[in-house]
N, C-alpha and C. Protein backbone atom coordinates (compact mmCIF):
# COMPACT_ATOMS: atom_id res chain seq x y z
N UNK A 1 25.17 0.27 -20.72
CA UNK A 1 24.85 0.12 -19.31
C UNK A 1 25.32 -1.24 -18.80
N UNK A 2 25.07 -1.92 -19.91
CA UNK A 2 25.46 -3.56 -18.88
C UNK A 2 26.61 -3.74 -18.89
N UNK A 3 27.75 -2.60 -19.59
CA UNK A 3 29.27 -2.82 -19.63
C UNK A 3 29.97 -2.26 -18.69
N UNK A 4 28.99 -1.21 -18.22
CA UNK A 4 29.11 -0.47 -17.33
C UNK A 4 29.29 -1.04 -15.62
N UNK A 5 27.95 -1.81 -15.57
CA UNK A 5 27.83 -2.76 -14.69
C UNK A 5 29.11 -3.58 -13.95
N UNK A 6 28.89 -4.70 -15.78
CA UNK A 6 29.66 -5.88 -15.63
C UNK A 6 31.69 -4.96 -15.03
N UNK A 7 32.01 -3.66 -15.31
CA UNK A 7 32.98 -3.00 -14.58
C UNK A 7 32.76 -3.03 -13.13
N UNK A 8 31.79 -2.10 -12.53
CA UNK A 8 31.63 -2.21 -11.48
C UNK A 8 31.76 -3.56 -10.78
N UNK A 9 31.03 -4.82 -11.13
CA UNK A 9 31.14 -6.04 -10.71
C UNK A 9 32.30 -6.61 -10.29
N UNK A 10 33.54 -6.53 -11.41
CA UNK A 10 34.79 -6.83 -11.49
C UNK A 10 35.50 -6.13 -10.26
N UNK A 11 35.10 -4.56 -10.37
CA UNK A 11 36.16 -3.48 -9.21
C UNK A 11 36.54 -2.45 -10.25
N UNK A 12 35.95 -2.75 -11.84
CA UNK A 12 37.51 -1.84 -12.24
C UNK A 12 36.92 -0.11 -11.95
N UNK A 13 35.59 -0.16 -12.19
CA UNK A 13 34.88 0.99 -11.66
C UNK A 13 34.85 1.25 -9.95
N UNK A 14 34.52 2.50 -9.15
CA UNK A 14 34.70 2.26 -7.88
C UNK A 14 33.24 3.43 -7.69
N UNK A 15 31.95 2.76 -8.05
CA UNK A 15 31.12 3.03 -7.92
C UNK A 15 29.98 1.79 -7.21
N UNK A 16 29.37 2.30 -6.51
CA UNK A 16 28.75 1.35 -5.83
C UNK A 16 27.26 1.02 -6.13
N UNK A 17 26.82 -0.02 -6.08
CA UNK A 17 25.21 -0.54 -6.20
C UNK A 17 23.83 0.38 -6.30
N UNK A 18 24.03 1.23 -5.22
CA UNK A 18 23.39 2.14 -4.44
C UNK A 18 23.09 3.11 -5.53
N UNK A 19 24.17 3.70 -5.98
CA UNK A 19 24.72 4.90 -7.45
C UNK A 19 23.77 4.62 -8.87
N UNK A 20 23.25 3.32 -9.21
CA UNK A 20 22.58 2.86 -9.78
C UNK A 20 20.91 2.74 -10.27
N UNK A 21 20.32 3.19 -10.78
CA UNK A 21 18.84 2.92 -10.85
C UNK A 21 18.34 1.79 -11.51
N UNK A 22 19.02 0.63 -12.16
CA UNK A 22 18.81 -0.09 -12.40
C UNK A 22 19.14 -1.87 -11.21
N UNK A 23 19.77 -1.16 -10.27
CA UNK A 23 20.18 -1.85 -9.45
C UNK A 23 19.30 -2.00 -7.99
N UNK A 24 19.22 -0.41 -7.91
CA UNK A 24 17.95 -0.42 -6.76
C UNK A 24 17.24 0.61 -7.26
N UNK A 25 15.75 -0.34 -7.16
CA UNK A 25 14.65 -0.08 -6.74
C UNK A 25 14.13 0.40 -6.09
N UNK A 26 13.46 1.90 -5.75
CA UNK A 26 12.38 2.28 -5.03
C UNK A 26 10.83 2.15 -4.81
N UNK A 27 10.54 1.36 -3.47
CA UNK A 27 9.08 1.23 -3.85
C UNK A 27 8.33 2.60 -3.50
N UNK A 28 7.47 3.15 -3.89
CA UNK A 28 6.55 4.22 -4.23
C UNK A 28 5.54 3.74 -3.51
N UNK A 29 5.29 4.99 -2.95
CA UNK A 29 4.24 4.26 -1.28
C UNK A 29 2.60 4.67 -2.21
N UNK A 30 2.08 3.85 -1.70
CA UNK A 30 0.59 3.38 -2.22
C UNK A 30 -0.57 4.29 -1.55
N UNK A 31 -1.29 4.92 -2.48
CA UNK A 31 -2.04 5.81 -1.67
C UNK A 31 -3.38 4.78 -1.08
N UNK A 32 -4.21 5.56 0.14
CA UNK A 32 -4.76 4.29 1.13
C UNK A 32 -6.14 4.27 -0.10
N UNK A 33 -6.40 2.78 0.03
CA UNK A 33 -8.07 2.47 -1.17
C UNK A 33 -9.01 3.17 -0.42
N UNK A 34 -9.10 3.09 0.98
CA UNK A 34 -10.34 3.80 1.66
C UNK A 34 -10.19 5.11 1.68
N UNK A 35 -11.45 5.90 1.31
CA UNK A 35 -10.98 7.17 2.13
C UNK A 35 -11.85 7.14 2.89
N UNK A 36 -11.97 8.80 3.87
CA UNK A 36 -12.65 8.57 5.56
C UNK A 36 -13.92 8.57 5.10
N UNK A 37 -14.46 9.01 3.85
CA UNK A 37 -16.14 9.22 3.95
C UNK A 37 -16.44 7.98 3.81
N UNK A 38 -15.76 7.11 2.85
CA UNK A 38 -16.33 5.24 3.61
C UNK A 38 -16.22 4.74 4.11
N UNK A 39 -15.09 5.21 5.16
CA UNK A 39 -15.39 4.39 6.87
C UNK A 39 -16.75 5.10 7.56
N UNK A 40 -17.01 5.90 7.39
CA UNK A 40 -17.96 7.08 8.28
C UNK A 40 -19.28 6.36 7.73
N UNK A 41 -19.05 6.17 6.38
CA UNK A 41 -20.47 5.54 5.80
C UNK A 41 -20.70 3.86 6.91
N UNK A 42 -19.53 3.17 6.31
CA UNK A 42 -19.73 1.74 6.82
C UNK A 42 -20.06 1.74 8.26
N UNK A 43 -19.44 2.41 9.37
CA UNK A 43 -19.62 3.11 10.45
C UNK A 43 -21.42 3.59 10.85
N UNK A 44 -21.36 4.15 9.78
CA UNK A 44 -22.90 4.42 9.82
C UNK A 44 -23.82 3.50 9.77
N UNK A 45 -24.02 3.28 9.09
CA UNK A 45 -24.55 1.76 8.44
C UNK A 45 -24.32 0.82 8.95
N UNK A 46 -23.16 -0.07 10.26
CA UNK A 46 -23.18 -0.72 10.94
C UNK A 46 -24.14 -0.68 12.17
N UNK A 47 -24.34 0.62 12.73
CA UNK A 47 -24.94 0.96 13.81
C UNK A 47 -26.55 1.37 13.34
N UNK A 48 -26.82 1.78 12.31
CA UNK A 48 -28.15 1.91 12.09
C UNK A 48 -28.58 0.31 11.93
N UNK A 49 -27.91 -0.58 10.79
CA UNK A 49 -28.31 -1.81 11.60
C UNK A 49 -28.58 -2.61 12.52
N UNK A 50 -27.75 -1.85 14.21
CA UNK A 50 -27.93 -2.49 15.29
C UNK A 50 -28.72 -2.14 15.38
N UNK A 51 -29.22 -0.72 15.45
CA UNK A 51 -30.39 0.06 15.89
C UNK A 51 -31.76 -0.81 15.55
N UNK A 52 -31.70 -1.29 14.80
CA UNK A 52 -33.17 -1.32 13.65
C UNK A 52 -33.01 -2.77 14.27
N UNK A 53 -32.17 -3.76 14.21
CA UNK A 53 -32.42 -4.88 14.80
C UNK A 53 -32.44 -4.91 16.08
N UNK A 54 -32.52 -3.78 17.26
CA UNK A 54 -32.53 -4.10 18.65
C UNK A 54 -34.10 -3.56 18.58
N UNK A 55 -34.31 -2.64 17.61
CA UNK A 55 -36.19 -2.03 17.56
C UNK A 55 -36.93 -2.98 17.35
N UNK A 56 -36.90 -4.06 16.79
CA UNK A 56 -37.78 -4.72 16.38
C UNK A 56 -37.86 -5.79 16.89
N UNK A 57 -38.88 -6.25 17.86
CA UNK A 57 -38.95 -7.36 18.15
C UNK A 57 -38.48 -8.66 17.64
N UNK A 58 -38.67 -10.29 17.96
CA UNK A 58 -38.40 -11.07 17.29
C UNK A 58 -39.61 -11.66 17.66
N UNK A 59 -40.66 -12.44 16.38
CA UNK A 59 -41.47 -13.21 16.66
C UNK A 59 -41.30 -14.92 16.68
N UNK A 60 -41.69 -15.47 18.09
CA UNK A 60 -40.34 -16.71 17.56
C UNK A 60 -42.22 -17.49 17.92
């Protein structure tokens, strides 16, 4: 492979970069860390907190 290359590099091959898997890289798309039931949770849970702190008085 690297003789292979070091051809291409020179010209004497007429294959291009692209043709290569050692040359380019594909990045592989990342599946998402959240899924929707823990936004819906955090979501939840943000607003039951407002709730509960607008219920309750403050004793100052």
């Amino acid at each position: 492979m690297k003789t292979s290359c070091n051809f291409i590099a020179i010209g004497l091959l007429k294959v291009k970069n692209i043709d290569l898997c050692q040359k380019v890289h594909l990045k592989h798309k990342q599946e998402k860390k959240t899924s929707d039931i823990n936004r819906v949770l955090v979501r939840v849970s943000i607003n039951a907190i407002r709730f509960l702190m607008s219920a309750v008085p403050l004793a100052i």
